[in-house]
């Protein structure tokens, strides 16, 4: 199964509510047959620009990164579900490339 | 016909004569002497220089790195003639910056004030 990364921006909430939102997200992922590999917290920061979502204007958000393995067929449904979640400000699923970085980069052509 | 044959015989005779007497110039032993030219690399060859990001992986989450290649006043991405990056890395940086913009990681119209004091990589002078 290919490896994906979910860059999630949650609404600025209290700790138990953030935990509940994350739990909900990960359970949704597992229900759809994804294997969650890693969950990183990138901290709560001021958003780069004000975002409007679910009739609310957000200026701060909590950034999270979820690494998971999943079948490509679930992504559409997953994104739809995340967009409908009130606590999520901006969800984004990205493919993670497992290619090793090329060593033959740069330098003038021979 | 006869003269052609005669010429051929003469040529054969001359070549045989040459190989038996002129030994020192064409024999194999002479070529392996110490004064034969050695094979060496050109001393004036310059080492291969890469761009600044040659061994650095570009990621959209690394906002500090990406912010070094944008204008502090307008947030516009600098061109290749200013950043000095090679084709591949310039494209990667450009794509990463646009991704970071759309995913809500990096500001669009300006540079984050936290990164204003970072070292300047790009060769551009600001009239501050």
PDB file of C-alpha atoms in Angstrom:
ATOM      1  CA  UNK A   1       0.000   0.000   0.000  1.00  0.00           C
ATOM      2  CA  UNK A   2       1.357   3.465  -0.757  1.00  0.00           C
ATOM      3  CA  UNK A   3       2.304   5.779   2.051  1.00  0.00           C
ATOM      4  CA  UNK A   4       0.413   9.027   2.675  1.00  0.00           C
ATOM      5  CA  UNK A   5       0.759  12.041   4.925  1.00  0.00           C
ATOM      6  CA  UNK A   6      -2.190  13.961   6.368  1.00  0.00           C
ATOM      7  CA  UNK A   7      -1.281  17.572   7.137  1.00  0.00           C
ATOM      8  CA  UNK A   8      -4.077  18.548   9.496  1.00  0.00           C
ATOM      9  CA  UNK A   9      -4.876  21.967  10.916  1.00  0.00           C
ATOM     10  CA  UNK A  10      -7.300  21.782  13.820  1.00  0.00           C
ATOM     11  CA  UNK A  11      -9.193  24.609  15.483  1.00  0.00           C
ATOM     12  CA  UNK A  12      -7.474  26.101  18.544  1.00  0.00           C
ATOM     13  CA  UNK A  13      -9.211  24.244  21.385  1.00  0.00           C
ATOM     14  CA  UNK A  14      -8.560  22.994  24.888  1.00  0.00           C
ATOM     15  CA  UNK A  15      -6.436  19.878  25.302  1.00  0.00           C
ATOM     16  CA  UNK A  16      -9.233  17.310  25.905  1.00  0.00           C
ATOM     17  CA  UNK A  17     -11.190  18.559  22.886  1.00  0.00           C
ATOM     18  CA  UNK A  18      -8.110  18.453  20.641  1.00  0.00           C
ATOM     19  CA  UNK A  19      -7.421  14.926  21.867  1.00  0.00           C
ATOM     20  CA  UNK A  20     -11.015  13.921  21.085  1.00  0.00           C
ATOM     21  CA  UNK A  21     -10.777  15.394  17.574  1.00  0.00           C
ATOM     22  CA  UNK A  22      -7.518  13.549  16.890  1.00  0.00           C
ATOM     23  CA  UNK A  23      -8.956  10.313  18.234  1.00  0.00           C
ATOM     24  CA  UNK A  24     -11.949  10.724  15.929  1.00  0.00           C
ATOM     25  CA  UNK A  25      -9.692  11.311  12.921  1.00  0.00           C
ATOM     26  CA  UNK A  26      -7.448   8.336  13.593  1.00  0.00           C
ATOM     27  CA  UNK A  27     -10.444   6.074  14.223  1.00  0.00           C
ATOM     28  CA  UNK A  28     -11.935   7.172  10.898  1.00  0.00           C
ATOM     29  CA  UNK A  29      -8.670   6.284   9.209  1.00  0.00           C
ATOM     30  CA  UNK A  30      -8.554   2.859  10.818  1.00  0.00           C
ATOM     31  CA  UNK A  31     -12.207   2.153  10.011  1.00  0.00           C
ATOM     32  CA  UNK A  32     -11.427   2.693   6.340  1.00  0.00           C
ATOM     33  CA  UNK A  33      -8.607   0.188   6.490  1.00  0.00           C
ATOM     34  CA  UNK A  34      -5.622   2.494   6.844  1.00  0.00           C
ATOM     35  CA  UNK A  35      -2.616   1.625   9.007  1.00  0.00           C
ATOM     36  CA  UNK A  36      -1.545   4.657  11.035  1.00  0.00           C
ATOM     37  CA  UNK A  37       2.200   4.763  11.351  1.00  0.00           C
ATOM     38  CA  UNK A  38       3.001   8.033  13.099  1.00  0.00           C
ATOM     39  CA  UNK A  39       1.276  11.058  14.622  1.00  0.00           C
ATOM     40  CA  UNK A  40       3.328  14.242  15.032  1.00  0.00           C
ATOM     41  CA  UNK A  41       2.371  17.458  16.773  1.00  0.00           C
ATOM     42  CA  UNK A  42       3.867  20.498  15.073  1.00  0.00           C
ATOM     43  CA  UNK A  43       2.553  22.799  17.782  1.00  0.00           C
ATOM     44  CA  UNK A  44      -0.117  25.446  18.025  1.00  0.00           C
ATOM     45  CA  UNK A  45       0.818  28.518  16.055  1.00  0.00           C
ATOM     46  CA  UNK A  46      -0.597  31.658  14.565  1.00  0.00           C
ATOM     47  CA  UNK A  47      -1.941  30.826  11.132  1.00  0.00           C
ATOM     48  CA  UNK A  48      -0.094  32.501   8.205  1.00  0.00           C
ATOM     49  CA  UNK A  49      -3.362  34.113   7.126  1.00  0.00           C
ATOM     50  CA  UNK A  50      -6.885  34.157   8.532  1.00  0.00           C
ATOM     51  CA  UNK A  51      -8.976  31.209   7.362  1.00  0.00           C
ATOM     52  CA  UNK A  52     -12.726  30.925   7.315  1.00  0.00           C
ATOM     53  CA  UNK A  53     -14.224  27.476   7.800  1.00  0.00           C
ATOM     54  CA  UNK A  54     -17.678  26.352   9.017  1.00  0.00           C
ATOM     55  CA  UNK A  55     -18.738  29.991   9.435  1.00  0.00           C
ATOM     56  CA  UNK A  56     -15.871  30.745  11.793  1.00  0.00           C
ATOM     57  CA  UNK A  57     -12.838  32.945  11.317  1.00  0.00           C
ATOM     58  CA  UNK A  58      -9.639  31.269  12.569  1.00  0.00           C
ATOM     59  CA  UNK A  59      -6.386  33.067  13.357  1.00  0.00           C
ATOM     60  CA  UNK A  60      -4.651  30.330  15.385  1.00  0.00           C
ATOM     61  CA  UNK A  61      -4.516  26.613  14.772  1.00  0.00           C
ATOM     62  CA  UNK A  62      -2.970  23.372  15.949  1.00  0.00           C
ATOM     63  CA  UNK A  63      -0.829  21.627  13.328  1.00  0.00           C
ATOM     64  CA  UNK A  64      -0.674  17.828  13.197  1.00  0.00           C
ATOM     65  CA  UNK A  65       0.916  15.352  10.830  1.00  0.00           C
ATOM     66  CA  UNK A  66      -0.446  11.805  10.429  1.00  0.00           C
ATOM     67  CA  UNK A  67       1.657   9.228   8.570  1.00  0.00           C
ATOM     68  CA  UNK A  68      -0.339   6.274   7.308  1.00  0.00           C
ATOM     69  CA  UNK A  69      -0.496   3.459   4.774  1.00  0.00           C
ATOM     70  CA  UNK A  70      -3.755   3.212   2.865  1.00  0.00           C
ATOM     71  CA  UNK A  71      -5.382   2.105  -0.354  1.00  0.00           C
ATOM     72  CA  UNK A  72      -5.826   4.982  -2.819  1.00  0.00           C
ATOM     73  CA  UNK A  73      -9.583   4.302  -3.076  1.00  0.00           C
ATOM     74  CA  UNK A  74     -10.369   5.603   0.435  1.00  0.00           C
ATOM     75  CA  UNK A  75      -8.810   9.042  -0.008  1.00  0.00           C
ATOM     76  CA  UNK A  76     -11.821  10.721  -1.609  1.00  0.00           C
ATOM     77  CA  UNK A  77     -14.188   9.582   1.109  1.00  0.00           C
ATOM     78  CA  UNK A  78     -11.665  10.478   3.793  1.00  0.00           C
ATOM     79  CA  UNK A  79     -11.160  14.036   2.551  1.00  0.00           C
ATOM     80  CA  UNK A  80     -14.918  14.505   2.281  1.00  0.00           C
ATOM     81  CA  UNK A  81     -15.330  13.358   5.870  1.00  0.00           C
ATOM     82  CA  UNK A  82     -12.554  15.692   7.082  1.00  0.00           C
ATOM     83  CA  UNK A  83     -14.022  18.686   5.296  1.00  0.00           C
ATOM     84  CA  UNK A  84     -17.324  18.078   7.054  1.00  0.00           C
ATOM     85  CA  UNK A  85     -15.720  17.849  10.518  1.00  0.00           C
ATOM     86  CA  UNK A  86     -16.365  21.100  12.405  1.00  0.00           C
ATOM     87  CA  UNK A  87     -13.102  21.016  14.343  1.00  0.00           C
ATOM     88  CA  UNK A  88     -10.889  20.651  11.266  1.00  0.00           C
ATOM     89  CA  UNK A  89      -9.770  23.889   9.628  1.00  0.00           C
ATOM     90  CA  UNK A  90      -7.739  22.565   6.717  1.00  0.00           C
ATOM     91  CA  UNK A  91      -7.086  18.898   5.851  1.00  0.00           C
ATOM     92  CA  UNK A  92      -4.629  17.838   3.160  1.00  0.00           C
ATOM     93  CA  UNK A  93      -3.522  14.363   2.116  1.00  0.00           C
ATOM     94  CA  UNK A  94      -0.202  14.073   0.313  1.00  0.00           C
ATOM     95  CA  UNK A  95       1.589  11.127  -1.193  1.00  0.00           C
ATOM     96  CA  UNK A  96       4.930  10.336   0.417  1.00  0.00           C
ATOM     97  CA  UNK A  97       7.701   9.433  -2.022  1.00  0.00           C
ATOM     98  CA  UNK A  98       9.960   6.626  -0.920  1.00  0.00           C
ATOM     99  CA  UNK A  99      12.665   7.358  -3.451  1.00  0.00           C
ATOM    100  CA  UNK A 100      16.178   7.963  -2.129  1.00  0.00           C
ATOM    101  CA  UNK A 101      17.480  11.482  -2.854  1.00  0.00           C
ATOM    102  CA  UNK A 102      19.576  11.595  -6.004  1.00  0.00           C
ATOM    103  CA  UNK A 103      23.245  12.042  -5.345  1.00  0.00           C
ATOM    104  CA  UNK A 104      23.912  13.220  -8.881  1.00  0.00           C
ATOM    105  CA  UNK A 105      22.241  16.582  -8.322  1.00  0.00           C
ATOM    106  CA  UNK A 106      23.546  19.967  -9.357  1.00  0.00           C
ATOM    107  CA  UNK A 107      26.947  20.870 -10.693  1.00  0.00           C
ATOM    108  CA  UNK A 108      27.619  22.022 -14.213  1.00  0.00           C
ATOM    109  CA  UNK A 109      26.997  19.411 -16.935  1.00  0.00           C
ATOM    110  CA  UNK A 110      30.167  17.586 -18.015  1.00  0.00           C
TER     111      UNK A 110
ATOM    112  CA  UNK B   1      50.212  -5.921 -65.793  1.00  0.00           C
ATOM    113  CA  UNK B   2      53.839  -6.901 -65.649  1.00  0.00           C
ATOM    114  CA  UNK B   3      54.920  -3.514 -64.246  1.00  0.00           C
ATOM    115  CA  UNK B   4      52.274  -3.688 -61.467  1.00  0.00           C
ATOM    116  CA  UNK B   5      53.645  -7.066 -60.387  1.00  0.00           C
ATOM    117  CA  UNK B   6      57.111  -5.674 -60.475  1.00  0.00           C
ATOM    118  CA  UNK B   7      56.088  -2.744 -58.260  1.00  0.00           C
ATOM    119  CA  UNK B   8      54.470  -5.121 -55.778  1.00  0.00           C
ATOM    120  CA  UNK B   9      57.672  -7.188 -55.564  1.00  0.00           C
ATOM    121  CA  UNK B  10      59.723  -4.056 -55.044  1.00  0.00           C
ATOM    122  CA  UNK B  11      57.407  -2.889 -52.216  1.00  0.00           C
ATOM    123  CA  UNK B  12      57.579  -6.283 -50.496  1.00  0.00           C
ATOM    124  CA  UNK B  13      61.359  -6.264 -50.681  1.00  0.00           C
ATOM    125  CA  UNK B  14      61.622  -2.733 -49.309  1.00  0.00           C
ATOM    126  CA  UNK B  15      59.341  -3.452 -46.338  1.00  0.00           C
ATOM    127  CA  UNK B  16      61.256  -6.611 -45.394  1.00  0.00           C
ATOM    128  CA  UNK B  17      64.495  -4.658 -45.599  1.00  0.00           C
ATOM    129  CA  UNK B  18      63.079  -1.870 -43.371  1.00  0.00           C
ATOM    130  CA  UNK B  19      61.789  -4.133 -40.599  1.00  0.00           C
ATOM    131  CA  UNK B  20      65.132  -5.928 -40.182  1.00  0.00           C
ATOM    132  CA  UNK B  21      67.369  -2.840 -39.990  1.00  0.00           C
ATOM    133  CA  UNK B  22      65.288  -0.031 -38.328  1.00  0.00           C
ATOM    134  CA  UNK B  23      64.613  -1.814 -35.051  1.00  0.00           C
ATOM    135  CA  UNK B  24      65.167   0.902 -32.451  1.00  0.00           C
ATOM    136  CA  UNK B  25      62.318   3.200 -33.583  1.00  0.00           C
ATOM    137  CA  UNK B  26      59.437   0.752 -33.894  1.00  0.00           C
ATOM    138  CA  UNK B  27      60.052  -2.158 -31.468  1.00  0.00           C
ATOM    139  CA  UNK B  28      57.888  -2.678 -28.374  1.00  0.00           C
ATOM    140  CA  UNK B  29      60.766  -2.477 -25.879  1.00  0.00           C
ATOM    141  CA  UNK B  30      61.479   1.156 -26.804  1.00  0.00           C
ATOM    142  CA  UNK B  31      57.883   2.250 -26.024  1.00  0.00           C
ATOM    143  CA  UNK B  32      57.955   0.930 -22.443  1.00  0.00           C
ATOM    144  CA  UNK B  33      60.981   3.027 -21.463  1.00  0.00           C
ATOM    145  CA  UNK B  34      60.835   5.469 -18.523  1.00  0.00           C
ATOM    146  CA  UNK B  35      60.764   8.581 -20.640  1.00  0.00           C
ATOM    147  CA  UNK B  36      57.367   7.721 -22.176  1.00  0.00           C
ATOM    148  CA  UNK B  37      54.675  10.351 -21.327  1.00  0.00           C
ATOM    149  CA  UNK B  38      52.668   9.521 -18.114  1.00  0.00           C
ATOM    150  CA  UNK B  39      48.920   9.752 -17.979  1.00  0.00           C
ATOM    151  CA  UNK B  40      47.778  12.492 -15.574  1.00  0.00           C
ATOM    152  CA  UNK B  41      44.676  14.654 -15.154  1.00  0.00           C
ATOM    153  CA  UNK B  42      44.737  18.239 -16.368  1.00  0.00           C
ATOM    154  CA  UNK B  43      45.907  20.387 -13.421  1.00  0.00           C
ATOM    155  CA  UNK B  44      43.706  23.286 -14.516  1.00  0.00           C
ATOM    156  CA  UNK B  45      40.481  21.250 -14.202  1.00  0.00           C
ATOM    157  CA  UNK B  46      38.100  22.917 -11.704  1.00  0.00           C
ATOM    158  CA  UNK B  47      36.200  20.803  -9.156  1.00  0.00           C
ATOM    159  CA  UNK B  48      32.446  20.399  -9.692  1.00  0.00           C
ATOM    160  CA  UNK B  49      30.517  23.100  -7.857  1.00  0.00           C
ATOM    161  CA  UNK B  50      26.920  22.435  -6.889  1.00  0.00           C
ATOM    162  CA  UNK B  51      24.240  24.908  -5.889  1.00  0.00           C
ATOM    163  CA  UNK B  52      23.538  25.762  -2.242  1.00  0.00           C
ATOM    164  CA  UNK B  53      20.876  23.065  -1.842  1.00  0.00           C
ATOM    165  CA  UNK B  54      22.842  20.239  -3.453  1.00  0.00           C
ATOM    166  CA  UNK B  55      22.611  17.861  -0.489  1.00  0.00           C
ATOM    167  CA  UNK B  56      19.501  19.318   1.187  1.00  0.00           C
ATOM    168  CA  UNK B  57      16.024  17.772   0.868  1.00  0.00           C
ATOM    169  CA  UNK B  58      13.349  20.367   0.206  1.00  0.00           C
ATOM    170  CA  UNK B  59      10.121  19.939   2.206  1.00  0.00           C
ATOM    171  CA  UNK B  60       7.002  22.106   2.341  1.00  0.00           C
ATOM    172  CA  UNK B  61       7.036  21.906   6.153  1.00  0.00           C
ATOM    173  CA  UNK B  62      10.461  23.529   6.355  1.00  0.00           C
ATOM    174  CA  UNK B  63       9.096  27.069   6.196  1.00  0.00           C
ATOM    175  CA  UNK B  64      12.342  28.656   7.396  1.00  0.00           C
ATOM    176  CA  UNK B  65      14.280  27.256   4.452  1.00  0.00           C
ATOM    177  CA  UNK B  66      11.603  28.242   1.964  1.00  0.00           C
ATOM    178  CA  UNK B  67      11.384  31.761   3.387  1.00  0.00           C
ATOM    179  CA  UNK B  68      15.008  32.376   2.434  1.00  0.00           C
ATOM    180  CA  UNK B  69      14.044  32.359  -1.245  1.00  0.00           C
ATOM    181  CA  UNK B  70      11.184  34.865  -1.110  1.00  0.00           C
ATOM    182  CA  UNK B  71      11.066  38.634  -0.931  1.00  0.00           C
ATOM    183  CA  UNK B  72      10.617  39.952   2.632  1.00  0.00           C
ATOM    184  CA  UNK B  73       8.353  42.787   1.452  1.00  0.00           C
ATOM    185  CA  UNK B  74       6.033  41.093  -1.019  1.00  0.00           C
ATOM    186  CA  UNK B  75       6.563  37.369  -0.457  1.00  0.00           C
ATOM    187  CA  UNK B  76       7.321  36.805  -4.152  1.00  0.00           C
ATOM    188  CA  UNK B  77       9.549  33.877  -5.114  1.00  0.00           C
ATOM    189  CA  UNK B  78      12.946  34.931  -6.473  1.00  0.00           C
ATOM    190  CA  UNK B  79      14.030  33.826  -9.920  1.00  0.00           C
ATOM    191  CA  UNK B  80      16.915  31.528 -10.787  1.00  0.00           C
ATOM    192  CA  UNK B  81      19.251  34.428 -11.607  1.00  0.00           C
ATOM    193  CA  UNK B  82      18.846  35.710  -8.033  1.00  0.00           C
ATOM    194  CA  UNK B  83      18.798  32.480  -6.015  1.00  0.00           C
ATOM    195  CA  UNK B  84      21.643  30.852  -7.956  1.00  0.00           C
ATOM    196  CA  UNK B  85      20.044  27.408  -7.679  1.00  0.00           C
ATOM    197  CA  UNK B  86      20.258  24.723 -10.318  1.00  0.00           C
ATOM    198  CA  UNK B  87      17.199  23.857 -12.400  1.00  0.00           C
ATOM    199  CA  UNK B  88      16.038  20.908 -10.357  1.00  0.00           C
ATOM    200  CA  UNK B  89      16.298  22.587  -6.932  1.00  0.00           C
ATOM    201  CA  UNK B  90      14.699  25.835  -8.137  1.00  0.00           C
ATOM    202  CA  UNK B  91      11.681  23.860  -9.335  1.00  0.00           C
ATOM    203  CA  UNK B  92      11.501  21.907  -6.063  1.00  0.00           C
ATOM    204  CA  UNK B  93      11.662  25.096  -4.002  1.00  0.00           C
ATOM    205  CA  UNK B  94       9.040  26.793  -6.127  1.00  0.00           C
ATOM    206  CA  UNK B  95       6.662  23.832  -5.879  1.00  0.00           C
ATOM    207  CA  UNK B  96       7.230  23.510  -2.117  1.00  0.00           C
ATOM    208  CA  UNK B  97       6.524  27.211  -1.539  1.00  0.00           C
ATOM    209  CA  UNK B  98       3.272  27.034  -3.473  1.00  0.00           C
ATOM    210  CA  UNK B  99       2.263  23.881  -1.608  1.00  0.00           C
ATOM    211  CA  UNK B 100       3.045  25.512   1.738  1.00  0.00           C
ATOM    212  CA  UNK B 101       0.910  28.523   0.708  1.00  0.00           C
ATOM    213  CA  UNK B 102      -2.103  26.433  -0.136  1.00  0.00           C
ATOM    214  CA  UNK B 103      -1.877  24.118   2.881  1.00  0.00           C
ATOM    215  CA  UNK B 104      -1.636  27.018   5.322  1.00  0.00           C
ATOM    216  CA  UNK B 105       1.973  26.676   6.453  1.00  0.00           C
ATOM    217  CA  UNK B 106       3.542  29.804   4.979  1.00  0.00           C
ATOM    218  CA  UNK B 107       2.286  33.363   4.516  1.00  0.00           C
ATOM    219  CA  UNK B 108       1.673  34.432   0.934  1.00  0.00           C
ATOM    220  CA  UNK B 109       2.021  38.188   0.834  1.00  0.00           C
ATOM    221  CA  UNK B 110       4.977  38.645   3.178  1.00  0.00           C
ATOM    222  CA  UNK B 111       7.790  36.856   4.966  1.00  0.00           C
ATOM    223  CA  UNK B 112       7.210  35.667   8.533  1.00  0.00           C
ATOM    224  CA  UNK B 113       8.830  38.242  10.888  1.00  0.00           C
ATOM    225  CA  UNK B 114      10.502  35.394  12.793  1.00  0.00           C
ATOM    226  CA  UNK B 115      12.651  34.647   9.714  1.00  0.00           C
ATOM    227  CA  UNK B 116      13.597  38.223   8.860  1.00  0.00           C
ATOM    228  CA  UNK B 117      17.018  37.969  10.485  1.00  0.00           C
ATOM    229  CA  UNK B 118      18.015  34.759   8.665  1.00  0.00           C
ATOM    230  CA  UNK B 119      21.261  34.795   6.616  1.00  0.00           C
ATOM    231  CA  UNK B 120      20.792  36.006   3.046  1.00  0.00           C
ATOM    232  CA  UNK B 121      21.461  33.401   0.389  1.00  0.00           C
ATOM    233  CA  UNK B 122      20.010  35.237  -2.578  1.00  0.00           C
ATOM    234  CA  UNK B 123      22.154  37.787  -4.369  1.00  0.00           C
ATOM    235  CA  UNK B 124      19.792  40.714  -4.123  1.00  0.00           C
ATOM    236  CA  UNK B 125      20.290  44.039  -2.368  1.00  0.00           C
ATOM    237  CA  UNK B 126      17.297  45.583  -0.691  1.00  0.00           C
ATOM    238  CA  UNK B 127      17.043  49.354  -0.363  1.00  0.00           C
ATOM    239  CA  UNK B 128      16.165  49.147   3.317  1.00  0.00           C
TER     240      UNK B 128
END
